[in-house]
Amino acid sequence: MPGFGGKATDIAAFTNEQVVELANYLLQHYGNASYSVTPQMVEQVRGGQAPKPPLAALVDVGKWLVCALLISLVLWRIVRHSSRTRV
C-alpha cells in the first residue's frame, strides 16, 4: 500500500493499534469482513517475523519440482543418448 502523504515510511508513524483500526476498517468495508487484524499480527509484520503466505510456500515447492523435473529430463536424455551410441 502506498504511504499517506507521498512518503514510503508514513505508516511507521502509526501505532500498532492505529494500523489495526485502519486495516479492520478497510476489511469491513472493502474486503473480507470475516477476517480481522490483531496488534500481534502488526507487530510480527513490522518485526519481519510474519509467516509466509500459502501461495509463497507453493511457489517454493514448485521451484523444487521444476528443478527435479529438469534434472530428470537431462539424465534421461544422457542415458538415452549413450544407449544409442553403444549399438
PDB file of C-alpha atoms in Angstrom:
ATOM      1  CA  MET A   1       0.000   0.000   0.000  1.00  0.00           C
ATOM      2  CA  PRO A   2       1.434   3.392  -0.846  1.00  0.00           C
ATOM      3  CA  GLY A   3       2.237   5.717   2.004  1.00  0.00           C
ATOM      4  CA  PHE A   4      -0.012   8.580   3.046  1.00  0.00           C
ATOM      5  CA  GLY A   5       1.491  11.935   2.118  1.00  0.00           C
ATOM      6  CA  GLY A   6       3.879  10.604  -0.516  1.00  0.00           C
ATOM      7  CA  LYS A   7       6.492   9.021   1.762  1.00  0.00           C
ATOM      8  CA  ALA A   8       7.111   5.290   1.789  1.00  0.00           C
ATOM      9  CA  THR A   9       7.568   5.272   5.578  1.00  0.00           C
ATOM     10  CA  ASP A  10       4.431   7.201   6.556  1.00  0.00           C
ATOM     11  CA  ILE A  11       2.829   4.049   8.007  1.00  0.00           C
ATOM     12  CA  ALA A  12       5.692   3.900  10.529  1.00  0.00           C
ATOM     13  CA  ALA A  13       4.227   6.992  12.203  1.00  0.00           C
ATOM     14  CA  PHE A  14       1.120   4.989  13.190  1.00  0.00           C
ATOM     15  CA  THR A  15       0.987   2.857  16.322  1.00  0.00           C
ATOM     16  CA  ASN A  16       0.128  -0.833  16.028  1.00  0.00           C
ATOM     17  CA  GLU A  17      -3.364  -0.091  17.332  1.00  0.00           C
ATOM     18  CA  GLN A  18      -3.915   2.590  14.677  1.00  0.00           C
ATOM     19  CA  VAL A  19      -2.774   0.202  11.953  1.00  0.00           C
ATOM     20  CA  VAL A  20      -5.174  -2.426  13.334  1.00  0.00           C
ATOM     21  CA  GLU A  21      -8.060   0.061  13.275  1.00  0.00           C
ATOM     22  CA  LEU A  22      -7.277   1.110   9.712  1.00  0.00           C
ATOM     23  CA  ALA A  23      -6.817  -2.449   8.457  1.00  0.00           C
ATOM     24  CA  ASN A  24     -10.004  -3.688  10.102  1.00  0.00           C
ATOM     25  CA  TYR A  25     -11.979  -0.723   8.774  1.00  0.00           C
ATOM     26  CA  LEU A  26     -10.765  -1.452   5.253  1.00  0.00           C
ATOM     27  CA  LEU A  27     -11.508  -5.159   5.631  1.00  0.00           C
ATOM     28  CA  GLN A  28     -15.024  -4.495   6.953  1.00  0.00           C
ATOM     29  CA  HIS A  29     -15.923  -2.046   4.207  1.00  0.00           C
ATOM     30  CA  TYR A  30     -13.928  -3.214   1.194  1.00  0.00           C
ATOM     31  CA  GLY A  31     -12.552  -6.680   1.922  1.00  0.00           C
ATOM     32  CA  ASN A  32     -13.323  -9.873   3.780  1.00  0.00           C
ATOM     33  CA  ALA A  33     -15.436  -8.904   6.800  1.00  0.00           C
ATOM     34  CA  SER A  34     -14.874 -12.301   8.435  1.00  0.00           C
ATOM     35  CA  TYR A  35     -11.131 -11.619   8.738  1.00  0.00           C
ATOM     36  CA  SER A  36      -9.645  -9.250  11.294  1.00  0.00           C
ATOM     37  CA  VAL A  37      -6.178  -7.964  12.118  1.00  0.00           C
ATOM     38  CA  THR A  38      -4.715  -8.013  15.637  1.00  0.00           C
ATOM     39  CA  PRO A  39      -1.953  -5.869  17.159  1.00  0.00           C
ATOM     40  CA  GLN A  40       0.185  -9.013  17.419  1.00  0.00           C
ATOM     41  CA  MET A  41      -0.102  -9.535  13.646  1.00  0.00           C
ATOM     42  CA  VAL A  42       1.006  -5.968  13.004  1.00  0.00           C
ATOM     43  CA  GLU A  43       3.932  -6.393  15.393  1.00  0.00           C
ATOM     44  CA  GLN A  44       5.008  -9.604  13.634  1.00  0.00           C
ATOM     45  CA  VAL A  45       4.898  -7.960  10.207  1.00  0.00           C
ATOM     46  CA  ARG A  46       6.786  -4.906  11.402  1.00  0.00           C
ATOM     47  CA  GLY A  47       9.386  -7.138  13.033  1.00  0.00           C
ATOM     48  CA  GLY A  48       9.821  -9.208   9.873  1.00  0.00           C
ATOM     49  CA  GLN A  49       8.588 -12.366  11.581  1.00  0.00           C
ATOM     50  CA  ALA A  50       5.301 -12.806   9.740  1.00  0.00           C
ATOM     51  CA  PRO A  51       4.702 -16.284   8.309  1.00  0.00           C
ATOM     52  CA  LYS A  52       4.863 -16.762   4.568  1.00  0.00           C
ATOM     53  CA  PRO A  53       1.543 -16.677   2.759  1.00  0.00           C
ATOM     54  CA  PRO A  54       0.424 -20.112   1.489  1.00  0.00           C
ATOM     55  CA  LEU A  55       0.945 -19.076  -2.123  1.00  0.00           C
ATOM     56  CA  ALA A  56       4.597 -18.210  -1.431  1.00  0.00           C
ATOM     57  CA  ALA A  57       5.107 -21.653   0.105  1.00  0.00           C
ATOM     58  CA  LEU A  58       3.589 -23.255  -3.010  1.00  0.00           C
ATOM     59  CA  VAL A  59       5.935 -21.247  -5.222  1.00  0.00           C
ATOM     60  CA  ASP A  60       8.917 -22.584  -3.252  1.00  0.00           C
ATOM     61  CA  VAL A  61       7.673 -26.165  -3.684  1.00  0.00           C
ATOM     62  CA  GLY A  62       7.079 -25.520  -7.369  1.00  0.00           C
ATOM     63  CA  LYS A  63      10.660 -24.341  -7.842  1.00  0.00           C
ATOM     64  CA  TRP A  64      11.976 -27.607  -6.368  1.00  0.00           C
ATOM     65  CA  LEU A  65       9.637 -29.685  -8.521  1.00  0.00           C
ATOM     66  CA  VAL A  66      10.705 -27.880 -11.693  1.00  0.00           C
ATOM     67  CA  CYS A  67      14.379 -28.357 -10.813  1.00  0.00           C
ATOM     68  CA  ALA A  68      13.829 -32.071 -10.129  1.00  0.00           C
ATOM     69  CA  LEU A  69      11.970 -32.436 -13.421  1.00  0.00           C
ATOM     70  CA  LEU A  70      14.737 -30.702 -15.385  1.00  0.00           C
ATOM     71  CA  ILE A  71      17.431 -32.841 -13.777  1.00  0.00           C
ATOM     72  CA  SER A  72      15.393 -35.970 -14.541  1.00  0.00           C
ATOM     73  CA  LEU A  73      14.982 -34.929 -18.177  1.00  0.00           C
ATOM     74  CA  VAL A  74      18.690 -34.214 -18.571  1.00  0.00           C
ATOM     75  CA  LEU A  75      19.623 -37.570 -17.040  1.00  0.00           C
ATOM     76  CA  TRP A  76      17.053 -39.372 -19.203  1.00  0.00           C
ATOM     77  CA  ARG A  77      18.454 -37.665 -22.294  1.00  0.00           C
ATOM     78  CA  ILE A  78      22.040 -38.628 -21.365  1.00  0.00           C
ATOM     79  CA  VAL A  79      21.091 -42.266 -20.753  1.00  0.00           C
ATOM     80  CA  ARG A  80      19.073 -42.407 -23.975  1.00  0.00           C
ATOM     81  CA  HIS A  81      21.886 -40.855 -25.992  1.00  0.00           C
ATOM     82  CA  SER A  82      24.531 -43.168 -24.511  1.00  0.00           C
ATOM     83  CA  SER A  83      22.436 -46.279 -25.221  1.00  0.00           C
ATOM     84  CA  ARG A  84      22.068 -45.248 -28.881  1.00  0.00           C
ATOM     85  CA  THR A  85      25.796 -44.754 -29.373  1.00  0.00           C
ATOM     86  CA  ARG A  86      26.701 -48.208 -27.942  1.00  0.00           C
ATOM     87  CA  VAL A  87      24.802 -50.143 -30.610  1.00  0.00           C
TER      88      VAL A  87
END
